[in-house]
Amino acid sequence: MLFLALYLWHTKHKYLPLLNLTLIRIRTFRLTILGSFFIRLPLNAPFFLLTLLFQIEFGFSAFEAGLFLMPYGLAMITMKGYFQRILSYFGFRRSLMVNPVLLALSLLTFSQVTAGTPAWMLLLLVAFLGVVSSFQFTCMNTLNFSDIEKKELSHASIISSVLQQLAMSFSVCFSAGLLIWVSRIHHVTALNVS
């Protein structure tokens, strides 16, 4: 908080600050960067948690755990090609109302995963998470820059990127802290599914 206050003071005395925080006055930009920050928190945690699950509980090597997370990235890339068609069919508002529900259901399905879950099912769940995550991020990023003037796009992009990186860091910190807290409540000395 101290460094944020110092930076705010610094920006008032510099002609072209790196982060132009006056852009936060633009309603769509403010709402989408804030919304995408909170949506990214639960969407970045699965990589940390699933890697632990695959390695500690399922006995996968680090390489195998990485392979099981590959469908996420592949699904995200593939989804980009269909984004415009889906949006034109369903519309922005409906997409932004339905997709978070799909995201929550996707994350909820991982609570039912056990060591006996077939590999194809794990891959399918990870891929579906990639599809709905990609769609959500693309919607949010599109809205993010919708009311930004061309000359301010680079500043808006920097703010958005910084918050995305912060969301990733907070996500891992929060999920690790949650793991420690839950393990202490249940008196678990080593990480396991229970």
PDB file of C-alpha atoms in Angstrom:
ATOM      1  CA  MET A   1       0.000   0.000   0.000  1.00  0.00           C
ATOM      2  CA  LEU A   2       2.921   2.317   0.751  1.00  0.00           C
ATOM      3  CA  PHE A   3       4.467   1.719  -2.675  1.00  0.00           C
ATOM      4  CA  LEU A   4       1.091   2.257  -4.350  1.00  0.00           C
ATOM      5  CA  ALA A   5       0.705   5.580  -2.530  1.00  0.00           C
ATOM      6  CA  LEU A   6       4.257   6.569  -3.538  1.00  0.00           C
ATOM      7  CA  TYR A   7       3.552   5.627  -7.142  1.00  0.00           C
ATOM      8  CA  LEU A   8       0.327   7.661  -7.179  1.00  0.00           C
ATOM      9  CA  TRP A   9       2.297  10.644  -5.876  1.00  0.00           C
ATOM     10  CA  HIS A  10       4.988   9.994  -8.499  1.00  0.00           C
ATOM     11  CA  THR A  11       2.482   9.907 -11.388  1.00  0.00           C
ATOM     12  CA  LYS A  12       1.136  13.347 -10.464  1.00  0.00           C
ATOM     13  CA  HIS A  13       4.620  14.824 -10.885  1.00  0.00           C
ATOM     14  CA  LYS A  14       5.649  13.077 -14.115  1.00  0.00           C
ATOM     15  CA  TYR A  15       4.568  13.965 -17.648  1.00  0.00           C
ATOM     16  CA  LEU A  16       4.252  10.409 -19.004  1.00  0.00           C
ATOM     17  CA  PRO A  17       4.115   7.817 -16.196  1.00  0.00           C
ATOM     18  CA  LEU A  18       4.504   4.154 -17.115  1.00  0.00           C
ATOM     19  CA  LEU A  19       1.094   3.270 -15.665  1.00  0.00           C
ATOM     20  CA  ASN A  20      -1.465   5.900 -16.550  1.00  0.00           C
ATOM     21  CA  LEU A  21      -3.925   5.279 -13.737  1.00  0.00           C
ATOM     22  CA  THR A  22      -6.324   7.969 -15.018  1.00  0.00           C
ATOM     23  CA  LEU A  23      -7.638   5.270 -17.375  1.00  0.00           C
ATOM     24  CA  ILE A  24      -9.375   3.708 -14.376  1.00  0.00           C
ATOM     25  CA  ARG A  25     -11.938   6.523 -14.665  1.00  0.00           C
ATOM     26  CA  ILE A  26     -13.278   4.801 -17.795  1.00  0.00           C
ATOM     27  CA  ARG A  27     -16.139   2.650 -16.492  1.00  0.00           C
ATOM     28  CA  THR A  28     -15.813  -0.352 -18.853  1.00  0.00           C
ATOM     29  CA  PHE A  29     -12.049  -0.484 -18.360  1.00  0.00           C
ATOM     30  CA  ARG A  30     -12.321  -0.258 -14.569  1.00  0.00           C
ATOM     31  CA  LEU A  31     -15.035  -2.906 -14.329  1.00  0.00           C
ATOM     32  CA  THR A  32     -13.405  -5.368 -16.715  1.00  0.00           C
ATOM     33  CA  ILE A  33      -9.913  -5.211 -15.210  1.00  0.00           C
ATOM     34  CA  LEU A  34     -11.413  -5.637 -11.748  1.00  0.00           C
ATOM     35  CA  GLY A  35     -13.738  -8.416 -12.923  1.00  0.00           C
ATOM     36  CA  SER A  36     -11.030 -10.224 -14.850  1.00  0.00           C
ATOM     37  CA  PHE A  37      -8.712  -9.979 -11.825  1.00  0.00           C
ATOM     38  CA  PHE A  38     -11.236 -11.816  -9.627  1.00  0.00           C
ATOM     39  CA  ILE A  39     -12.120 -14.319 -12.357  1.00  0.00           C
ATOM     40  CA  ARG A  40      -8.443 -15.102 -12.930  1.00  0.00           C
ATOM     41  CA  LEU A  41      -7.916 -15.960  -9.248  1.00  0.00           C
ATOM     42  CA  PRO A  42      -9.784 -19.294  -9.374  1.00  0.00           C
ATOM     43  CA  LEU A  43      -8.732 -19.970 -12.966  1.00  0.00           C
ATOM     44  CA  ASN A  44      -5.004 -19.803 -12.286  1.00  0.00           C
ATOM     45  CA  ALA A  45      -5.101 -21.962  -9.149  1.00  0.00           C
ATOM     46  CA  PRO A  46      -5.892 -25.242 -10.966  1.00  0.00           C
ATOM     47  CA  PHE A  47      -2.423 -25.388 -12.534  1.00  0.00           C
ATOM     48  CA  PHE A  48      -0.797 -25.309  -9.134  1.00  0.00           C
ATOM     49  CA  LEU A  49      -3.365 -27.588  -7.486  1.00  0.00           C
ATOM     50  CA  LEU A  50      -3.746 -30.055 -10.367  1.00  0.00           C
ATOM     51  CA  THR A  51       0.025 -30.397 -10.650  1.00  0.00           C
ATOM     52  CA  LEU A  52       0.142 -31.278  -6.951  1.00  0.00           C
ATOM     53  CA  LEU A  53      -2.793 -33.680  -7.315  1.00  0.00           C
ATOM     54  CA  PHE A  54      -1.277 -35.447 -10.327  1.00  0.00           C
ATOM     55  CA  GLN A  55       2.171 -35.777  -8.775  1.00  0.00           C
ATOM     56  CA  ILE A  56       1.449 -36.365  -5.089  1.00  0.00           C
ATOM     57  CA  GLU A  57      -1.773 -38.336  -5.152  1.00  0.00           C
ATOM     58  CA  PHE A  58      -1.765 -39.982  -8.594  1.00  0.00           C
ATOM     59  CA  GLY A  59       1.993 -40.640  -8.630  1.00  0.00           C
ATOM     60  CA  PHE A  60       2.642 -38.962 -11.997  1.00  0.00           C
ATOM     61  CA  SER A  61       6.090 -37.672 -12.808  1.00  0.00           C
ATOM     62  CA  ALA A  62       6.459 -33.913 -13.351  1.00  0.00           C
ATOM     63  CA  PHE A  63       6.595 -34.596 -17.106  1.00  0.00           C
ATOM     64  CA  GLU A  64       3.372 -36.649 -17.036  1.00  0.00           C
ATOM     65  CA  ALA A  65       1.616 -34.009 -14.946  1.00  0.00           C
ATOM     66  CA  GLY A  66       2.655 -31.411 -17.530  1.00  0.00           C
ATOM     67  CA  LEU A  67       1.314 -33.588 -20.338  1.00  0.00           C
ATOM     68  CA  PHE A  68      -2.037 -33.844 -18.580  1.00  0.00           C
ATOM     69  CA  LEU A  69      -2.252 -30.036 -18.466  1.00  0.00           C
ATOM     70  CA  MET A  70      -1.439 -29.609 -22.165  1.00  0.00           C
ATOM     71  CA  PRO A  71      -5.081 -29.927 -23.316  1.00  0.00           C
ATOM     72  CA  TYR A  72      -5.803 -26.686 -21.458  1.00  0.00           C
ATOM     73  CA  GLY A  73      -3.435 -24.683 -23.660  1.00  0.00           C
ATOM     74  CA  LEU A  74      -4.433 -26.507 -26.828  1.00  0.00           C
ATOM     75  CA  ALA A  75      -8.119 -25.910 -26.115  1.00  0.00           C
ATOM     76  CA  MET A  76      -7.462 -22.228 -25.413  1.00  0.00           C
ATOM     77  CA  ILE A  77      -5.686 -21.764 -28.737  1.00  0.00           C
ATOM     78  CA  THR A  78      -8.326 -23.710 -30.670  1.00  0.00           C
ATOM     79  CA  MET A  79     -11.151 -21.751 -29.031  1.00  0.00           C
ATOM     80  CA  LYS A  80      -9.798 -18.437 -30.328  1.00  0.00           C
ATOM     81  CA  GLY A  81     -10.795 -19.434 -33.865  1.00  0.00           C
ATOM     82  CA  TYR A  82     -14.454 -19.894 -32.865  1.00  0.00           C
ATOM     83  CA  PHE A  83     -14.801 -16.911 -30.553  1.00  0.00           C
ATOM     84  CA  GLN A  84     -16.321 -14.487 -33.047  1.00  0.00           C
ATOM     85  CA  ARG A  85     -18.908 -16.992 -34.333  1.00  0.00           C
ATOM     86  CA  ILE A  86     -20.051 -17.944 -30.845  1.00  0.00           C
ATOM     87  CA  LEU A  87     -20.314 -14.309 -29.773  1.00  0.00           C
ATOM     88  CA  SER A  88     -22.306 -13.314 -32.834  1.00  0.00           C
ATOM     89  CA  TYR A  89     -24.711 -16.206 -32.215  1.00  0.00           C
ATOM     90  CA  PHE A  90     -25.231 -15.798 -28.449  1.00  0.00           C
ATOM     91  CA  GLY A  91     -24.337 -12.136 -27.946  1.00  0.00           C
ATOM     92  CA  PHE A  92     -21.952 -10.540 -25.489  1.00  0.00           C
ATOM     93  CA  ARG A  93     -24.310 -10.133 -22.553  1.00  0.00           C
ATOM     94  CA  ARG A  94     -25.613 -13.708 -22.604  1.00  0.00           C
ATOM     95  CA  SER A  95     -22.102 -15.082 -23.097  1.00  0.00           C
ATOM     96  CA  LEU A  96     -20.782 -13.156 -20.107  1.00  0.00           C
ATOM     97  CA  MET A  97     -23.664 -14.395 -17.970  1.00  0.00           C
ATOM     98  CA  VAL A  98     -23.543 -18.079 -18.978  1.00  0.00           C
ATOM     99  CA  ASN A  99     -19.805 -18.676 -19.307  1.00  0.00           C
ATOM    100  CA  PRO A 100     -18.919 -17.990 -15.620  1.00  0.00           C
ATOM    101  CA  VAL A 101     -21.496 -20.627 -14.662  1.00  0.00           C
ATOM    102  CA  LEU A 102     -19.778 -23.072 -17.037  1.00  0.00           C
ATOM    103  CA  LEU A 103     -16.436 -22.113 -15.490  1.00  0.00           C
ATOM    104  CA  ALA A 104     -17.732 -22.810 -11.985  1.00  0.00           C
ATOM    105  CA  LEU A 105     -19.191 -26.164 -13.064  1.00  0.00           C
ATOM    106  CA  SER A 106     -15.935 -27.039 -14.800  1.00  0.00           C
ATOM    107  CA  LEU A 107     -13.932 -26.328 -11.643  1.00  0.00           C
ATOM    108  CA  LEU A 108     -16.492 -28.188  -9.529  1.00  0.00           C
ATOM    109  CA  THR A 109     -16.070 -31.367 -11.594  1.00  0.00           C
ATOM    110  CA  PHE A 110     -12.449 -31.597 -10.450  1.00  0.00           C
ATOM    111  CA  SER A 111     -13.698 -32.228  -6.908  1.00  0.00           C
ATOM    112  CA  GLN A 112     -14.968 -35.589  -8.157  1.00  0.00           C
ATOM    113  CA  VAL A 113     -11.623 -36.656  -9.661  1.00  0.00           C
ATOM    114  CA  THR A 114      -9.971 -39.648  -7.992  1.00  0.00           C
ATOM    115  CA  ALA A 115      -6.938 -41.799  -8.708  1.00  0.00           C
ATOM    116  CA  GLY A 116      -9.331 -44.173 -10.514  1.00  0.00           C
ATOM    117  CA  THR A 117     -10.611 -41.521 -12.941  1.00  0.00           C
ATOM    118  CA  PRO A 118      -9.791 -42.619 -16.504  1.00  0.00           C
ATOM    119  CA  ALA A 119      -7.028 -40.670 -18.238  1.00  0.00           C
ATOM    120  CA  TRP A 120      -9.327 -39.682 -21.129  1.00  0.00           C
ATOM    121  CA  MET A 121     -11.781 -38.155 -18.624  1.00  0.00           C
ATOM    122  CA  LEU A 122      -9.016 -36.113 -16.967  1.00  0.00           C
ATOM    123  CA  LEU A 123      -7.852 -34.869 -20.351  1.00  0.00           C
ATOM    124  CA  LEU A 124     -11.418 -33.981 -21.329  1.00  0.00           C
ATOM    125  CA  LEU A 125     -12.010 -32.056 -18.080  1.00  0.00           C
ATOM    126  CA  VAL A 126      -8.756 -30.118 -18.489  1.00  0.00           C
ATOM    127  CA  ALA A 127      -9.606 -29.341 -22.136  1.00  0.00           C
ATOM    128  CA  PHE A 128     -13.120 -28.147 -21.238  1.00  0.00           C
ATOM    129  CA  LEU A 129     -11.630 -25.858 -18.586  1.00  0.00           C
ATOM    130  CA  GLY A 130      -9.363 -24.482 -21.321  1.00  0.00           C
ATOM    131  CA  VAL A 131     -12.326 -23.825 -23.642  1.00  0.00           C
ATOM    132  CA  VAL A 132     -14.424 -21.926 -21.106  1.00  0.00           C
ATOM    133  CA  SER A 133     -11.380 -20.083 -19.707  1.00  0.00           C
ATOM    134  CA  SER A 134     -10.323 -18.964 -23.161  1.00  0.00           C
ATOM    135  CA  PHE A 135     -13.810 -17.733 -23.940  1.00  0.00           C
ATOM    136  CA  GLN A 136     -14.019 -15.816 -20.657  1.00  0.00           C
ATOM    137  CA  PHE A 137     -10.600 -14.210 -21.025  1.00  0.00           C
ATOM    138  CA  THR A 138     -11.285 -13.192 -24.623  1.00  0.00           C
ATOM    139  CA  CYS A 139     -14.655 -11.660 -23.705  1.00  0.00           C
ATOM    140  CA  MET A 140     -13.141  -9.762 -20.810  1.00  0.00           C
ATOM    141  CA  ASN A 141     -10.153  -8.535 -22.836  1.00  0.00           C
ATOM    142  CA  THR A 142     -12.410  -7.406 -25.682  1.00  0.00           C
ATOM    143  CA  LEU A 143     -14.539  -5.375 -23.290  1.00  0.00           C
ATOM    144  CA  ASN A 144     -11.428  -4.182 -21.515  1.00  0.00           C
ATOM    145  CA  PHE A 145     -10.285  -2.092 -24.475  1.00  0.00           C
ATOM    146  CA  SER A 146     -13.664  -1.236 -26.009  1.00  0.00           C
ATOM    147  CA  ASP A 147     -13.777   2.387 -24.785  1.00  0.00           C
ATOM    148  CA  ILE A 148     -10.050   3.105 -24.773  1.00  0.00           C
ATOM    149  CA  GLU A 149      -8.773   5.637 -27.308  1.00  0.00           C
ATOM    150  CA  LYS A 150      -6.034   4.490 -29.681  1.00  0.00           C
ATOM    151  CA  LYS A 151      -3.395   6.731 -28.116  1.00  0.00           C
ATOM    152  CA  GLU A 152      -4.085   5.176 -24.682  1.00  0.00           C
ATOM    153  CA  LEU A 153      -4.069   1.504 -25.785  1.00  0.00           C
ATOM    154  CA  SER A 154      -0.461   0.887 -24.749  1.00  0.00           C
ATOM    155  CA  HIS A 155      -1.102   2.288 -21.248  1.00  0.00           C
ATOM    156  CA  ALA A 156      -4.294   0.241 -20.908  1.00  0.00           C
ATOM    157  CA  SER A 157      -2.453  -2.868 -22.081  1.00  0.00           C
ATOM    158  CA  ILE A 158       0.275  -2.372 -19.460  1.00  0.00           C
ATOM    159  CA  ILE A 159      -2.271  -1.988 -16.640  1.00  0.00           C
ATOM    160  CA  SER A 160      -4.163  -5.039 -17.834  1.00  0.00           C
ATOM    161  CA  SER A 161      -0.979  -7.139 -18.089  1.00  0.00           C
ATOM    162  CA  VAL A 162       0.224  -6.100 -14.642  1.00  0.00           C
ATOM    163  CA  LEU A 163      -3.112  -7.067 -13.092  1.00  0.00           C
ATOM    164  CA  GLN A 164      -3.082 -10.407 -14.940  1.00  0.00           C
ATOM    165  CA  GLN A 165       0.348 -11.190 -13.494  1.00  0.00           C
ATOM    166  CA  LEU A 166      -0.772 -10.103 -10.026  1.00  0.00           C
ATOM    167  CA  ALA A 167      -3.855 -12.317 -10.315  1.00  0.00           C
ATOM    168  CA  MET A 168      -1.636 -15.303 -11.154  1.00  0.00           C
ATOM    169  CA  SER A 169       0.613 -14.621  -8.165  1.00  0.00           C
ATOM    170  CA  PHE A 170      -2.303 -14.060  -5.774  1.00  0.00           C
ATOM    171  CA  SER A 171      -3.968 -17.203  -7.061  1.00  0.00           C
ATOM    172  CA  VAL A 172      -1.014 -19.457  -6.248  1.00  0.00           C
ATOM    173  CA  CYS A 173      -0.438 -17.722  -2.882  1.00  0.00           C
ATOM    174  CA  PHE A 174      -4.096 -17.995  -1.922  1.00  0.00           C
ATOM    175  CA  SER A 175      -4.443 -21.646  -2.961  1.00  0.00           C
ATOM    176  CA  ALA A 176      -1.190 -22.585  -1.170  1.00  0.00           C
ATOM    177  CA  GLY A 177      -2.382 -20.772   1.940  1.00  0.00           C
ATOM    178  CA  LEU A 178      -5.732 -22.515   1.708  1.00  0.00           C
ATOM    179  CA  LEU A 179      -3.995 -25.894   1.437  1.00  0.00           C
ATOM    180  CA  ILE A 180      -1.949 -25.174   4.548  1.00  0.00           C
ATOM    181  CA  TRP A 181      -5.000 -23.939   6.459  1.00  0.00           C
ATOM    182  CA  VAL A 182      -7.116 -26.977   5.530  1.00  0.00           C
ATOM    183  CA  SER A 183      -4.276 -29.382   6.338  1.00  0.00           C
ATOM    184  CA  ARG A 184      -3.939 -27.831   9.806  1.00  0.00           C
ATOM    185  CA  ILE A 185      -7.677 -28.056  10.473  1.00  0.00           C
ATOM    186  CA  HIS A 186      -7.706 -31.739   9.522  1.00  0.00           C
ATOM    187  CA  HIS A 187      -4.316 -32.420  11.166  1.00  0.00           C
ATOM    188  CA  VAL A 188      -2.799 -33.638   7.896  1.00  0.00           C
ATOM    189  CA  THR A 189       0.992 -33.725   7.975  1.00  0.00           C
ATOM    190  CA  ALA A 190       1.512 -34.475   4.278  1.00  0.00           C
ATOM    191  CA  LEU A 191      -0.388 -33.255   1.245  1.00  0.00           C
ATOM    192  CA  ASN A 192      -2.988 -35.719   0.037  1.00  0.00           C
ATOM    193  CA  VAL A 193      -6.465 -35.659  -1.500  1.00  0.00           C
ATOM    194  CA  SER A 194      -8.281 -35.761   1.846  1.00  0.00           C
TER     195      SER A 194
END
